[in-house]
Amino acid sequence: MKTLKPENLPRHLAIIMDGNGRWAKERMLRRIVGHRKGVETVRVIVEECSRLKIGYLTLFAFSAENWLRPKTEVTALMALLKQYIRGETARMMQNDIRFNVIGNRADLPEDVNREIDSTIQKTSGNRGMLLTLALSYGGRQEIISAARRLASEAAAGRLDPDSIDENSFGASLSTAGIPDPDLLIRTSGEMRISNFLLWQLAYAELYFTEVNWPEFDRDELARALKDYQSRERRFGKTSDQLRRGGEQPS
Ligand code: IPE
Ligand code: IPE
Ligand code: MG
């Protein structure tokens, strides 16, 4: 495989980590075994992205809709999450990674929230990659809560509704200060967004692979990044315009 161009890596990579359950089922294992194996992939991919100097990595780990899964699976996932965050803090420190969480944290168990707070605090001075876990996260819910906040500011007379624009709306979301994802990867062959970062993905390049998350590895990541580097991001313009370097055609 040709080498990656370091100057054309995504600044922000977002991943929908899917297929843990199917990976386990194919091996006649319990779903939770797939989730455990998936955590190993998280370790590998976080470290590799940080090594590649990707600025922002956002991982969809648990959706607002995933609460509808059987209670035993939800409980096991929460336990695994807590264990992961606790176990990875030292490595985040070594790799200069700053930890962050988006999603409805009020839904999460108290012990998980304590672990999150502790790791956010410990890693807050790090200056390398920002690792964001999306937990109990839903894109529509996030947009609604931003709209509610802006509406109540307007109702209180502190905000002129006409002043709301893409920048200020974006700044009201949980990803304020984080650039929009340049590339979204989804594993396991599903080709949908599943309520992830709806606003922020407006112009992301999408990459789907059949590989299940427990089997996603450095080579698969390199393949996705390579594919990304072959895309022309036009943002509505024509190819010619991009090649002429932003010059306005008559
Ligand atoms: C992704 O794997 C992990 C979570 C959603 C928590 P799944 O658990 O969705 O695996 P499949 O889609 O059932 O194979
Ligand atoms: C999306 O995966 C959420 C995460 C990866 C955490 P799901 O497996 O829950 O998505 P659907 O239900 O197949 O769309
Ligand atoms: Mg799934």
Short mmCIF file of C-alpha atoms and ligand atoms in Angstrom, two decimals:
data_model
loop_
_atom_site.label_atom_id
_atom_site.label_comp_id
_atom_site.label_asym_id
_atom_site.label_seq_id
_atom_site.Cartn_x
_atom_site.Cartn_y
_atom_site.Cartn_z
CA MET A 1 0.00 0.00 0.00
CA LYS A 2 1.26 3.47 -0.88
CA THR A 3 2.19 5.63 2.07
CA LEU A 4 -0.13 8.23 3.53
CA LYS A 5 0.47 11.89 2.84
CA PRO A 6 0.85 13.41 6.30
CA GLU A 7 -0.28 16.83 5.01
CA ASN A 8 -3.65 15.47 3.91
CA LEU A 9 -4.91 13.56 6.92
CA PRO A 10 -8.34 14.37 8.35
CA ARG A 11 -8.08 16.95 11.08
CA HIS A 12 -11.12 15.36 12.69
CA LEU A 13 -11.91 11.67 12.27
CA ALA A 14 -15.25 10.31 13.50
CA ILE A 15 -15.97 6.59 13.76
CA ILE A 16 -19.18 4.60 14.22
CA MET A 17 -17.76 1.48 15.82
CA ASP A 18 -20.25 -1.16 14.73
CA GLY A 19 -20.39 -4.94 14.46
CA ASN A 20 -19.24 -6.17 17.87
CA GLY A 21 -22.35 -8.31 18.31
CA ARG A 22 -22.13 -9.89 14.85
CA TRP A 23 -18.41 -10.58 15.29
CA ALA A 24 -19.26 -12.53 18.46
CA LYS A 25 -22.26 -14.29 16.96
CA GLU A 26 -20.22 -15.55 14.02
CA ARG A 27 -17.96 -17.23 16.56
CA MET A 28 -20.79 -18.56 18.72
CA LEU A 29 -19.70 -16.21 21.50
CA ARG A 30 -21.80 -13.93 23.69
CA ARG A 31 -22.27 -10.33 22.44
CA ILE A 32 -20.35 -8.96 25.40
CA VAL A 33 -17.27 -10.89 24.27
CA GLY A 34 -17.52 -8.89 21.03
CA HIS A 35 -17.71 -5.66 23.01
CA ARG A 36 -14.62 -6.65 25.00
CA LYS A 37 -12.73 -7.37 21.82
CA GLY A 38 -14.00 -4.04 20.49
CA VAL A 39 -12.33 -2.25 23.39
CA GLU A 40 -8.99 -3.69 22.27
CA THR A 41 -9.59 -2.17 18.84
CA VAL A 42 -10.34 1.17 20.49
CA ARG A 43 -6.93 1.06 22.20
CA VAL A 44 -5.11 0.31 18.95
CA ILE A 45 -6.96 2.93 16.90
CA VAL A 46 -6.69 5.69 19.51
CA GLU A 47 -2.96 5.14 19.75
CA GLU A 48 -2.51 5.01 15.98
CA CYS A 49 -4.51 8.21 15.40
CA SER A 50 -2.49 9.97 18.04
CA ARG A 51 0.74 8.73 16.43
CA LEU A 52 -0.47 10.02 13.06
CA LYS A 53 -1.11 13.41 14.71
CA ILE A 54 -4.81 13.45 13.91
CA GLY A 55 -6.09 16.38 15.96
CA TYR A 56 -9.54 15.13 16.89
CA LEU A 57 -10.91 11.61 17.14
CA THR A 58 -14.59 11.11 18.01
CA LEU A 59 -15.86 7.60 18.70
CA PHE A 60 -19.54 6.65 18.82
CA ALA A 61 -19.52 4.25 21.76
CA PHE A 62 -23.15 4.27 22.96
CA SER A 63 -26.14 5.93 21.34
CA ALA A 64 -29.17 7.49 23.01
CA GLU A 65 -31.12 4.64 21.36
CA ASN A 66 -28.82 1.91 22.71
CA TRP A 67 -30.62 2.18 26.09
CA LEU A 68 -33.35 0.12 24.38
CA ARG A 69 -31.07 -2.95 24.33
CA PRO A 70 -31.53 -5.79 26.86
CA LYS A 71 -30.68 -4.63 30.37
CA THR A 72 -27.94 -7.23 30.76
CA GLU A 73 -26.12 -5.90 27.68
CA VAL A 74 -26.50 -2.27 28.77
CA THR A 75 -25.17 -3.07 32.25
CA ALA A 76 -22.23 -4.97 30.82
CA LEU A 77 -21.44 -2.11 28.41
CA MET A 78 -21.49 0.44 31.23
CA ALA A 79 -19.13 -1.72 33.29
CA LEU A 80 -16.82 -2.08 30.31
CA LEU A 81 -16.89 1.64 29.70
CA LYS A 82 -15.91 2.42 33.26
CA GLN A 83 -13.11 -0.12 33.11
CA TYR A 84 -11.86 1.27 29.80
CA ILE A 85 -11.77 4.88 30.98
CA ARG A 86 -10.05 3.97 34.25
CA GLY A 87 -7.58 1.63 32.54
CA GLU A 88 -6.66 4.02 29.75
CA THR A 89 -5.98 7.21 31.69
CA ALA A 90 -2.28 6.45 32.17
CA ARG A 91 -1.84 5.73 28.49
CA MET A 92 -3.68 8.94 27.58
CA MET A 93 -1.18 10.81 29.76
CA GLN A 94 1.75 9.07 28.03
CA ASN A 95 0.37 9.98 24.60
CA ASP A 96 -0.59 13.56 25.53
CA ILE A 97 -4.27 12.80 24.76
CA ARG A 98 -7.04 15.01 26.12
CA PHE A 99 -10.25 13.17 27.00
CA ASN A 100 -13.73 14.49 26.36
CA VAL A 101 -17.32 13.18 26.37
CA ILE A 102 -20.41 14.31 24.46
CA GLY A 103 -23.96 13.04 24.92
CA ASN A 104 -26.53 13.04 27.67
CA ARG A 105 -24.32 12.37 30.67
CA ALA A 106 -27.28 12.62 33.05
CA ASP A 107 -28.40 9.20 31.76
CA LEU A 108 -25.10 7.51 32.66
CA PRO A 109 -24.58 5.65 35.95
CA GLU A 110 -22.98 7.74 38.69
CA ASP A 111 -19.81 5.63 38.90
CA VAL A 112 -19.24 5.98 35.15
CA ASN A 113 -19.68 9.75 35.43
CA ARG A 114 -17.17 9.89 38.28
CA GLU A 115 -14.62 8.04 36.16
CA ILE A 116 -15.28 10.38 33.22
CA ASP A 117 -14.84 13.49 35.37
CA SER A 118 -11.63 12.17 36.83
CA THR A 119 -10.09 11.37 33.44
CA ILE A 120 -11.24 14.65 31.88
CA GLN A 121 -9.65 16.49 34.77
CA LYS A 122 -6.37 14.51 34.73
CA THR A 123 -5.91 14.90 30.98
CA SER A 124 -7.10 18.51 30.74
CA GLY A 125 -3.57 19.91 30.42
CA ASN A 126 -2.62 17.59 27.54
CA ARG A 127 -2.06 19.21 24.18
CA GLY A 128 -2.08 16.29 21.73
CA MET A 129 -5.14 14.64 20.22
CA LEU A 130 -8.61 15.37 21.62
CA LEU A 131 -10.35 12.02 22.13
CA THR A 132 -14.12 12.41 22.38
CA LEU A 133 -16.41 9.52 23.33
CA ALA A 134 -20.04 9.95 22.30
CA LEU A 135 -22.04 8.37 25.13
CA SER A 136 -25.82 8.30 25.35
CA TYR A 137 -25.45 10.57 22.33
CA GLY A 138 -28.08 11.39 19.72
CA GLY A 139 -27.68 14.02 17.01
CA ARG A 140 -31.32 15.07 16.99
CA GLN A 141 -31.41 15.34 20.78
CA GLU A 142 -28.29 17.52 20.64
CA ILE A 143 -29.85 19.84 18.04
CA ILE A 144 -33.06 20.09 20.06
CA SER A 145 -31.24 21.03 23.23
CA ALA A 146 -29.25 23.72 21.40
CA ALA A 147 -32.47 25.06 19.87
CA ARG A 148 -34.13 25.12 23.31
CA ARG A 149 -31.23 27.00 24.84
CA LEU A 150 -31.18 29.58 22.06
CA ALA A 151 -34.97 29.93 22.19
CA SER A 152 -34.94 30.61 25.90
CA GLU A 153 -32.16 33.17 25.52
CA ALA A 154 -34.26 34.87 22.86
CA ALA A 155 -37.42 34.71 24.98
CA ALA A 156 -35.50 36.34 27.84
CA GLY A 157 -34.51 39.16 25.50
CA ARG A 158 -30.79 38.32 25.64
CA LEU A 159 -30.51 37.09 22.07
CA ASP A 160 -31.68 38.54 18.76
CA PRO A 161 -33.15 35.60 16.77
CA ASP A 162 -31.85 37.15 13.56
CA SER A 163 -28.30 36.92 14.89
CA ILE A 164 -28.44 33.09 14.91
CA ASP A 165 -26.22 31.80 12.11
CA GLU A 166 -24.27 28.61 11.32
CA ASN A 167 -21.39 29.67 13.52
CA SER A 168 -23.43 30.56 16.58
CA PHE A 169 -25.66 27.52 16.20
CA GLY A 170 -22.62 25.27 15.86
CA ALA A 171 -21.16 26.89 18.96
CA SER A 172 -24.30 25.93 20.90
CA LEU A 173 -23.72 22.23 20.26
CA SER A 174 -21.71 19.89 22.47
CA THR A 175 -18.92 19.93 19.90
CA ALA A 176 -18.33 23.69 20.24
CA GLY A 177 -14.70 24.46 19.50
CA ILE A 178 -14.16 21.17 17.65
CA PRO A 179 -13.88 21.41 13.84
CA ASP A 180 -16.45 19.38 11.87
CA PRO A 181 -15.37 15.82 11.03
CA ASP A 182 -13.54 15.53 7.71
CA LEU A 183 -14.00 11.78 7.53
CA LEU A 184 -16.60 9.41 8.99
CA ILE A 185 -15.81 5.70 9.09
CA ARG A 186 -18.49 3.12 9.83
CA THR A 187 -17.58 -0.52 10.22
CA SER A 188 -19.66 -3.70 9.77
CA GLY A 189 -21.18 -2.93 6.38
CA GLU A 190 -24.07 -0.79 7.62
CA MET A 191 -24.50 2.32 5.51
CA ARG A 192 -26.32 4.72 7.75
CA ILE A 193 -25.59 7.54 10.18
CA SER A 194 -27.73 6.23 13.09
CA ASN A 195 -28.28 9.71 14.58
CA PHE A 196 -24.56 10.47 14.94
CA LEU A 197 -23.30 14.10 14.64
CA LEU A 198 -26.09 15.08 12.24
CA TRP A 199 -25.20 18.75 12.07
CA GLN A 200 -21.45 18.29 12.13
CA LEU A 201 -21.27 15.68 9.36
CA ALA A 202 -22.73 18.05 6.74
CA TYR A 203 -19.61 17.91 4.56
CA ALA A 204 -17.75 14.87 5.90
CA GLU A 205 -16.40 12.25 3.51
CA LEU A 206 -18.08 8.92 4.28
CA TYR A 207 -16.23 5.60 4.32
CA PHE A 208 -17.93 2.27 4.89
CA THR A 209 -16.18 -1.04 5.38
CA GLU A 210 -17.54 -4.56 5.75
CA VAL A 211 -15.02 -5.29 8.51
CA ASN A 212 -16.58 -5.62 11.98
CA TRP A 213 -15.15 -3.32 14.64
CA PRO A 214 -13.30 -6.07 16.60
CA GLU A 215 -11.32 -6.82 13.43
CA PHE A 216 -10.69 -3.24 12.37
CA ASP A 217 -6.95 -2.57 12.72
CA ARG A 218 -4.10 -0.23 11.69
CA ASP A 219 -4.13 -1.54 8.12
CA GLU A 220 -7.88 -1.00 7.79
CA LEU A 221 -7.45 2.51 9.16
CA ALA A 222 -4.67 3.20 6.67
CA ARG A 223 -6.94 1.94 3.88
CA ALA A 224 -9.69 4.35 4.95
CA LEU A 225 -7.25 7.27 5.22
CA LYS A 226 -5.77 6.44 1.84
CA ASP A 227 -9.25 6.43 0.33
CA TYR A 228 -9.94 9.78 1.99
CA GLN A 229 -6.78 11.19 0.43
CA SER A 230 -8.07 10.27 -3.03
CA ARG A 231 -11.28 12.29 -2.62
CA GLU A 232 -11.82 15.74 -4.01
CA ARG A 233 -13.69 17.84 -1.46
CA ARG A 234 -15.55 20.38 -3.53
CA PHE A 235 -17.87 22.00 -0.97
CA GLY A 236 -20.27 22.94 -3.74
CA LYS A 237 -17.66 24.35 -6.11
CA THR A 238 -16.51 22.90 -9.41
CA SER A 239 -13.36 20.87 -9.90
CA ASP A 240 -11.93 23.62 -12.12
CA GLN A 241 -12.41 26.23 -9.44
CA LEU A 242 -10.56 24.09 -6.92
CA ARG A 243 -7.67 23.51 -9.32
CA ARG A 244 -7.39 27.23 -10.06
CA GLY A 245 -7.12 27.82 -6.32
CA GLY A 246 -10.33 29.58 -5.44
CA GLU A 247 -10.30 31.98 -8.40
CA GLN A 248 -13.80 33.13 -9.34
CA PRO A 249 -14.87 32.12 -12.86
CA SER A 250 -16.72 34.77 -14.83
C1 IPE B 1 -21.36 -1.64 18.25
O1 IPE B 1 -21.59 -3.00 18.02
C2 IPE B 1 -21.28 -1.31 19.72
C3 IPE B 1 -22.45 -0.61 20.26
C4 IPE B 1 -23.48 -0.18 19.60
C5 IPE B 1 -22.45 -0.40 21.69
P1 IPE B 1 -23.06 -3.61 18.06
O2 IPE B 1 -23.33 -4.07 19.44
O3 IPE B 1 -24.04 -2.68 17.49
O4 IPE B 1 -22.87 -4.87 17.10
P2 IPE B 1 -23.93 -5.44 16.06
O5 IPE B 1 -24.35 -4.30 15.19
O6 IPE B 1 -25.05 -5.99 16.84
O7 IPE B 1 -23.17 -6.47 15.31
C1 IPE B 2 -24.68 2.92 16.33
O1 IPE B 2 -24.69 1.53 16.22
C2 IPE B 2 -24.25 3.31 17.68
C3 IPE B 2 -22.88 2.95 18.05
C4 IPE B 2 -21.96 2.45 17.28
C5 IPE B 2 -22.54 3.23 19.41
P1 IPE B 2 -26.04 0.68 16.34
O2 IPE B 2 -25.65 -0.71 16.11
O3 IPE B 2 -26.73 1.00 17.61
O4 IPE B 2 -26.89 1.28 15.14
P2 IPE B 2 -28.18 0.72 14.39
O5 IPE B 2 -29.21 0.50 15.44
O6 IPE B 2 -27.79 -0.57 13.72
O7 IPE B 2 -28.53 1.77 13.41
MG MG B 3 -24.78 -2.38 15.64
#
